Short mmCIF file of C-alpha atoms in Angstrom, two decimals:
data_model
loop_
_atom_site.label_atom_id
_atom_site.label_comp_id
_atom_site.label_asym_id
_atom_site.label_seq_id
_atom_site.Cartn_x
_atom_site.Cartn_y
_atom_site.Cartn_z
CA MET A 1 -23.86 -53.44 28.60
CA ALA A 2 -26.58 -55.13 30.72
CA LEU A 3 -25.18 -53.47 33.83
CA CYS A 4 -25.18 -50.12 32.06
CA SER A 5 -28.76 -50.48 30.79
CA ASP A 6 -30.04 -51.76 34.14
CA PHE A 7 -28.65 -49.05 36.41
CA LEU A 8 -27.56 -45.89 34.54
CA PRO A 9 -28.91 -46.13 31.00
CA LYS A 10 -28.88 -42.39 30.14
CA LYS A 11 -25.50 -41.63 31.70
CA CYS A 12 -23.91 -44.68 30.11
CA LYS A 13 -25.20 -43.72 26.69
CA LYS A 14 -23.74 -40.22 27.08
CA LEU A 15 -20.46 -41.67 28.33
CA THR A 16 -20.31 -44.10 25.41
CA ALA A 17 -21.00 -41.29 22.93
CA LEU A 18 -18.27 -39.13 24.45
CA LEU A 19 -15.80 -42.01 24.32
CA VAL A 20 -16.59 -42.74 20.69
CA THR A 21 -16.30 -39.04 19.76
CA GLY A 22 -13.05 -38.74 21.68
CA CYS A 23 -11.57 -41.78 19.97
CA PHE A 24 -12.64 -40.45 16.58
CA LEU A 25 -11.01 -37.05 17.19
CA TYR A 26 -7.88 -38.76 18.50
CA LEU A 27 -7.59 -40.81 15.32
CA ILE A 28 -8.01 -37.68 13.20
CA ILE A 29 -5.26 -35.90 15.13
CA ILE A 30 -2.94 -38.90 14.95
CA ASN A 31 -3.52 -39.33 11.22
CA SER A 32 -3.01 -35.61 10.66
CA ASN A 33 0.25 -35.72 12.56
CA PHE A 34 1.41 -38.67 10.51
CA ARG A 35 0.60 -36.80 7.31
CA ASN A 36 2.43 -33.72 8.52
CA THR A 37 5.55 -35.74 9.18
CA ASP A 38 5.74 -36.81 5.55
CA PRO A 39 8.45 -34.74 3.86
CA LEU A 40 7.32 -32.15 1.35
CA ILE A 41 8.50 -32.98 -2.15
CA ILE A 42 9.55 -29.94 -4.16
CA LEU A 43 9.97 -30.90 -7.83
CA VAL A 44 11.88 -28.41 -9.99
CA TRP A 45 10.67 -29.17 -13.49
CA HIS A 46 13.63 -27.50 -15.23
CA TRP A 47 16.54 -26.18 -13.21
CA PRO A 48 16.85 -22.43 -13.93
CA PHE A 49 18.55 -21.76 -17.25
CA ARG A 50 18.84 -25.55 -17.72
CA ALA A 51 21.88 -25.65 -15.47
CA THR A 52 23.26 -28.94 -14.16
CA VAL A 53 23.00 -29.37 -10.39
CA ASN A 54 23.60 -32.24 -7.98
CA LEU A 55 20.58 -32.98 -5.77
CA SER A 56 21.59 -36.50 -4.77
CA THR A 57 21.81 -35.58 -1.08
CA ASN A 58 19.30 -34.00 1.29
CA VAL A 59 20.43 -30.50 0.32
CA CYS A 60 17.77 -28.56 2.24
CA LEU A 61 18.76 -30.18 5.53
CA ASP A 62 22.47 -30.52 4.88
CA LEU A 63 23.06 -27.01 3.54
CA TYR A 64 20.37 -24.87 5.15
CA GLY A 65 19.04 -26.82 8.14
CA ILE A 66 15.57 -27.12 6.62
CA GLY A 67 14.15 -30.53 7.49
CA ASN A 68 11.15 -32.46 6.19
CA CYS A 69 11.87 -31.19 2.70
CA ILE A 70 12.96 -33.04 -0.42
CA LEU A 71 14.27 -30.96 -3.33
CA THR A 72 14.42 -32.93 -6.54
CA GLN A 73 14.55 -32.80 -10.34
CA ASN A 74 13.37 -36.40 -10.69
CA LYS A 75 10.34 -36.16 -13.00
CA SER A 76 9.26 -39.69 -12.05
CA LEU A 77 8.14 -38.16 -8.73
CA PHE A 78 5.64 -35.90 -10.50
CA GLU A 79 2.53 -37.65 -9.12
CA ARG A 80 3.89 -37.51 -5.57
CA ALA A 81 5.30 -33.97 -5.62
CA ASP A 82 3.62 -31.43 -3.35
CA VAL A 83 4.95 -28.46 -5.29
CA LEU A 84 5.94 -28.19 -8.94
CA VAL A 85 8.42 -25.35 -9.46
CA VAL A 86 8.50 -23.74 -12.89
CA HIS A 87 11.13 -21.14 -13.74
CA HIS A 88 9.65 -18.93 -16.43
CA TRP A 89 12.72 -18.55 -18.63
CA ASP A 90 12.80 -22.31 -19.18
CA VAL A 91 9.19 -22.60 -20.40
CA ARG A 92 8.75 -19.23 -22.07
CA GLY A 93 8.81 -20.63 -25.59
CA ARG A 94 6.11 -23.28 -25.55
CA ASN A 95 3.64 -25.04 -23.28
CA SER A 96 5.08 -28.41 -24.27
CA ASP A 97 7.94 -27.62 -21.86
CA LEU A 98 5.42 -28.01 -19.02
CA PRO A 99 4.26 -31.38 -17.65
CA GLN A 100 1.97 -33.18 -20.08
CA LYS A 101 0.52 -35.64 -17.57
CA ALA A 102 -2.67 -35.03 -15.61
CA ARG A 103 -1.99 -32.83 -12.62
CA PRO A 104 -2.42 -34.53 -9.21
CA PRO A 105 -5.25 -32.86 -7.21
CA HIS A 106 -3.06 -32.13 -4.18
CA GLN A 107 -0.20 -30.57 -6.15
CA LYS A 108 0.54 -26.83 -6.17
CA TRP A 109 2.31 -25.10 -9.04
CA LEU A 110 4.76 -22.30 -8.28
CA TRP A 111 5.76 -19.74 -10.92
CA VAL A 112 9.29 -18.36 -10.46
CA ASN A 113 10.70 -15.31 -12.22
CA LEU A 114 13.32 -12.69 -11.38
CA GLU A 115 13.08 -10.69 -14.60
CA SER A 116 10.95 -7.57 -14.99
CA PRO A 117 7.76 -7.47 -17.10
CA SER A 118 9.70 -5.61 -19.80
CA ASN A 119 12.00 -8.62 -20.17
CA THR A 120 9.44 -11.41 -19.71
CA GLN A 121 7.47 -12.84 -22.61
CA ASN A 122 4.42 -15.08 -22.99
CA VAL A 123 3.17 -14.94 -19.41
CA HIS A 124 -0.42 -14.85 -20.65
CA ARG A 125 -0.05 -18.45 -21.87
CA LEU A 126 0.26 -19.52 -18.24
CA ASN A 127 -2.95 -17.93 -16.96
CA GLY A 128 -4.97 -20.34 -14.83
CA LEU A 129 -2.12 -22.80 -14.27
CA PHE A 130 -0.33 -21.54 -11.18
CA ASN A 131 -1.30 -21.39 -7.52
CA TRP A 132 1.64 -19.41 -6.18
CA THR A 133 4.27 -16.91 -7.31
CA MET A 134 7.91 -16.44 -6.36
CA THR A 135 9.35 -13.19 -7.73
CA TYR A 136 11.09 -9.94 -6.78
CA LYS A 137 7.66 -8.31 -6.25
CA THR A 138 6.78 -7.81 -2.59
CA ASP A 139 3.20 -9.01 -3.15
CA SER A 140 4.44 -12.40 -4.39
CA ASP A 141 3.37 -15.42 -2.38
CA ILE A 142 7.08 -16.01 -1.73
CA PHE A 143 9.09 -12.80 -1.94
CA LEU A 144 12.43 -13.36 -3.68
CA PRO A 145 14.57 -10.22 -3.45
CA TYR A 146 17.94 -9.90 -5.12
CA GLY A 147 19.35 -8.81 -1.78
CA GLU A 148 18.35 -7.67 1.67
CA LEU A 149 19.68 -5.91 4.76
CA VAL A 150 20.42 -7.95 7.87
CA ARG A 151 20.71 -6.13 11.17
CA ASN A 152 24.05 -6.65 12.88
CA SER A 153 24.05 -8.16 16.35
CA LYS A 154 26.30 -5.30 17.45
CA THR A 155 27.63 -2.08 15.98
CA ALA A 156 30.07 -2.89 13.21
CA GLN A 157 33.01 -0.97 11.83
CA PHE A 158 33.17 -0.53 8.07
CA SER A 159 36.31 0.56 6.28
CA ILE A 160 35.56 2.48 3.09
CA PRO A 161 37.71 1.13 0.25
CA LYS A 162 40.29 3.59 -1.04
CA LYS A 163 38.88 5.57 -3.96
CA SER A 164 41.01 6.66 -6.90
CA LYS A 165 38.33 7.56 -9.47
CA PRO A 166 34.85 9.10 -9.39
CA VAL A 167 32.28 6.99 -11.31
CA THR A 168 32.01 3.63 -13.04
CA TRP A 169 29.43 1.48 -14.77
CA VAL A 170 29.51 -2.20 -15.71
CA VAL A 171 27.07 -3.04 -18.51
CA SER A 172 26.71 -5.88 -20.98
CA ASN A 173 23.35 -5.25 -22.64
CA TYR A 174 23.61 -1.72 -23.97
CA HIS A 175 20.90 -0.26 -26.18
CA ARG A 176 21.61 3.25 -27.33
CA ASN A 177 17.97 4.37 -27.27
CA ASN A 178 17.25 2.91 -23.84
CA TRP A 179 16.53 5.47 -21.12
CA ARG A 180 19.48 4.43 -18.97
CA ALA A 181 21.87 4.60 -21.95
CA GLU A 182 20.65 8.09 -22.84
CA TYR A 183 20.94 9.24 -19.23
CA HIS A 184 24.46 7.82 -18.97
CA ALA A 185 25.55 9.48 -22.21
CA SER A 186 24.29 12.84 -21.00
CA LEU A 187 25.81 12.45 -17.51
CA SER A 188 29.20 11.51 -18.94
CA LYS A 189 29.44 14.93 -20.59
CA TYR A 190 29.88 16.51 -17.16
CA ILE A 191 31.82 13.92 -15.15
CA GLU A 192 34.32 11.19 -15.98
CA ILE A 193 32.73 7.72 -16.06
CA ASP A 194 34.68 4.53 -16.77
CA VAL A 195 32.57 1.86 -18.44
CA TYR A 196 33.34 -1.86 -18.23
CA GLY A 197 31.62 -4.88 -19.71
CA ARG A 198 30.93 -6.40 -23.10
CA ALA A 199 29.08 -3.28 -24.22
CA ASN A 200 32.33 -1.29 -24.09
CA ASN A 201 34.65 -4.15 -25.14
CA LYS A 202 36.09 -4.18 -21.63
CA PRO A 203 34.89 -7.51 -20.21
CA ILE A 204 35.54 -8.03 -16.54
CA SER A 205 35.70 -11.37 -14.72
CA LYS A 206 33.54 -12.24 -11.74
CA GLU A 207 36.66 -12.35 -9.59
CA MET A 208 37.65 -8.82 -10.57
CA LEU A 209 34.19 -7.25 -10.61
CA LEU A 210 33.98 -6.06 -7.01
CA PRO A 211 37.68 -5.18 -6.58
CA THR A 212 37.45 -3.00 -9.69
CA ILE A 213 34.24 -1.22 -8.69
CA SER A 214 35.56 -0.67 -5.15
CA GLN A 215 38.14 1.78 -6.53
CA TYR A 216 35.36 4.14 -7.58
CA ALA A 217 33.43 6.52 -5.35
CA PHE A 218 30.14 6.04 -7.21
CA TYR A 219 28.53 3.26 -9.21
CA GLU A 220 25.78 3.71 -11.78
CA ALA A 221 23.20 1.20 -10.54
CA PHE A 222 20.96 1.74 -13.56
CA GLU A 223 18.20 -0.85 -14.01
CA ASN A 224 17.45 -2.08 -17.53
CA SER A 225 13.75 -1.27 -17.02
CA VAL A 226 11.70 0.63 -14.48
CA HIS A 227 9.17 -1.35 -12.46
CA LYS A 228 7.98 -1.31 -8.86
CA ASP A 229 10.25 -3.37 -6.56
CA TYR A 230 12.60 -4.21 -9.45
CA ILE A 231 15.89 -3.49 -7.67
CA THR A 232 18.55 -5.92 -8.75
CA GLU A 233 22.13 -6.99 -8.14
CA LYS A 234 23.24 -3.69 -9.67
CA LEU A 235 22.48 -2.11 -6.31
CA TRP A 236 23.03 -5.00 -3.90
CA ARG A 237 26.17 -6.58 -5.33
CA ASN A 238 27.83 -4.17 -7.74
CA ALA A 239 27.48 -1.12 -5.50
CA TYR A 240 26.93 -2.16 -1.89
CA LEU A 241 29.15 -5.24 -1.76
CA ALA A 242 31.89 -3.41 -3.63
CA GLY A 243 31.75 -0.53 -1.16
CA SER A 244 30.71 2.10 -3.70
CA VAL A 245 27.86 4.59 -3.33
CA PRO A 246 25.09 3.68 -5.81
CA VAL A 247 23.64 6.27 -8.14
CA VAL A 248 20.31 4.65 -8.90
CA LEU A 249 18.00 4.83 -11.88
CA GLY A 250 14.92 2.68 -11.45
CA PRO A 251 11.65 2.93 -9.51
CA PRO A 252 10.98 6.08 -7.44
CA ARG A 253 13.01 6.90 -4.34
CA ASP A 254 10.26 5.83 -1.93
CA ASN A 255 10.33 2.35 -3.46
CA TYR A 256 14.06 2.04 -2.78
CA GLU A 257 13.50 3.28 0.76
CA LYS A 258 11.27 0.28 1.45
CA PHE A 259 14.41 -1.83 1.32
CA VAL A 260 17.44 0.36 2.09
CA PRO A 261 18.24 3.52 4.12
CA SER A 262 17.50 6.81 2.41
CA ASP A 263 21.08 8.03 2.97
CA SER A 264 22.74 4.97 1.41
CA PHE A 265 22.15 5.90 -2.24
CA ILE A 266 21.75 8.82 -4.64
CA HIS A 267 18.67 8.86 -6.88
CA VAL A 268 18.76 10.51 -10.29
CA ASN A 269 15.20 11.79 -9.76
CA ASP A 270 16.45 14.10 -7.03
CA PHE A 271 18.13 16.29 -9.64
CA VAL A 272 16.57 18.46 -12.32
CA SER A 273 19.27 17.60 -14.85
CA GLU A 274 22.25 15.35 -15.47
CA LYS A 275 24.50 18.37 -15.11
CA GLU A 276 23.16 19.11 -11.63
CA LEU A 277 23.75 15.48 -10.62
CA ALA A 278 27.29 15.60 -12.00
CA ASN A 279 28.03 18.76 -10.03
CA PHE A 280 26.71 17.13 -6.86
CA LEU A 281 28.84 14.00 -7.37
CA THR A 282 31.91 16.13 -8.03
CA SER A 283 31.43 18.16 -4.86
CA LEU A 284 30.76 15.01 -2.84
CA TRP A 285 33.86 13.38 -4.32
CA LYS A 286 35.93 16.31 -3.05
CA ASN A 287 34.32 16.39 0.42
CA GLN A 288 35.37 13.11 2.00
CA SER A 289 33.63 13.70 5.35
CA HIS A 290 30.32 14.29 3.57
CA TYR A 291 30.95 11.31 1.30
CA ALA A 292 31.61 9.06 4.31
CA GLN A 293 28.10 9.72 5.64
CA TYR A 294 26.72 7.50 2.89
CA PHE A 295 28.28 4.56 4.74
CA ASN A 296 26.88 5.25 8.22
CA TRP A 297 24.16 2.62 7.76
CA ARG A 298 26.79 -0.10 7.65
CA ARG A 299 27.24 0.15 11.40
CA LYS A 300 23.79 -1.37 11.83
CA TYR A 301 23.34 -3.53 8.74
CA SER A 302 25.09 -6.03 6.52
CA ILE A 303 24.19 -7.15 3.00
CA LYS A 304 22.81 -10.62 2.36
CA MET A 305 22.47 -11.87 -1.20
CA THR A 306 20.88 -15.20 -2.04
CA THR A 307 22.18 -16.36 -5.40
CA ASP A 308 21.95 -20.14 -4.94
CA TRP A 309 18.76 -21.54 -6.44
CA LYS A 310 18.94 -24.49 -4.05
CA GLU A 311 18.58 -22.16 -1.09
CA ARG A 312 15.75 -20.28 -2.79
CA PHE A 313 13.80 -23.45 -3.51
CA CYS A 314 14.36 -24.99 -0.09
CA LYS A 315 12.72 -21.88 1.30
CA ILE A 316 9.45 -23.10 -0.23
CA CYS A 317 9.16 -25.72 2.52
CA THR A 318 9.30 -23.07 5.23
CA LYS A 319 6.43 -21.16 3.59
CA PHE A 320 4.28 -24.04 2.33
CA HIS A 321 1.72 -24.33 5.15
CA SER A 322 1.12 -20.58 5.37
CA LEU A 323 0.32 -20.15 1.67
CA PRO A 324 -3.28 -19.98 0.33
CA GLN A 325 -4.13 -23.56 -0.57
CA SER A 326 -7.04 -22.89 -2.95
CA GLN A 327 -5.59 -19.95 -4.86
CA ILE A 328 -5.25 -19.92 -8.66
CA TYR A 329 -3.76 -17.11 -10.77
CA TYR A 330 -6.32 -16.89 -13.56
CA ASP A 331 -4.65 -13.66 -14.73
CA LEU A 332 -1.00 -14.25 -13.95
CA ASN A 333 0.04 -11.80 -16.64
CA GLY A 334 -2.16 -9.04 -15.22
CA TRP A 335 -0.85 -9.60 -11.71
CA PHE A 336 2.76 -9.54 -12.84
CA GLU A 337 2.45 -6.36 -14.87
CA ALA A 338 0.50 -4.46 -12.20
CA GLU A 339 2.48 -1.67 -10.55
#
């Protein structure tokens, strides 16, 4: 230091300051990198519908190639968890089903729900608790669709399953005064419709669901309630995966077209009456070349459905760092019901 003060006092002081600043920034970067290498802990407070699941292995890495991510149900990790996942159905009855301990300052709470507002109760009790949302709504923090289109790497050939009957519907929860039930009853006056499911005392197994529907030219993909973006497995699995053309009743046509090609489905709103729709289906049923055009999109796209909750929750780790860190849903109920 004597040499520095004797010969180049000002330059040495600047050099020393730069070195100190550089070392300080280096330590910040190193410490930040160390923190970022810590695996994210995703704690599922109740597994959806209180199902039993084995999370003893590193499922996110082993099953989906998502590293640096621990998916767990171990409530003893509550204080360490980065994200607490709460599936609405499992806490809908009372707040005592939520954690009762003080919430760690760093922890984010994620609200998960795949039901529509018409079939979801007591959301208002959760106002001010959650930072993020994971639902079928496209404005969710993590969008969780029932299905999606995946572009094929090359043009694919699709063989339309052989059709022996015109229309079918699989329904378990049937309410006579519901809009879809009334529409179905009116439509069935003009065209033959076979109904399966508990509602018609014709239960059908999961193994036989798609093979049965595939025999029909059209499938009534009628949603149980009408809400923006609420397009469920009735379209993605029951119709598309079975190889049947969906006749949809749900949100407006332009909402469907955000997710699927306009010529891949038939919307009830395009017809002034159930009779007009029935006449159109009958003529289409008789004109096989015209009917086949509803499958042209399959040359470019395939259907992907994510039904495994493990895969859904592991996805949280891939989104974590891009989500708003200071956000709180003070009016979760209002956000969810907004169209």
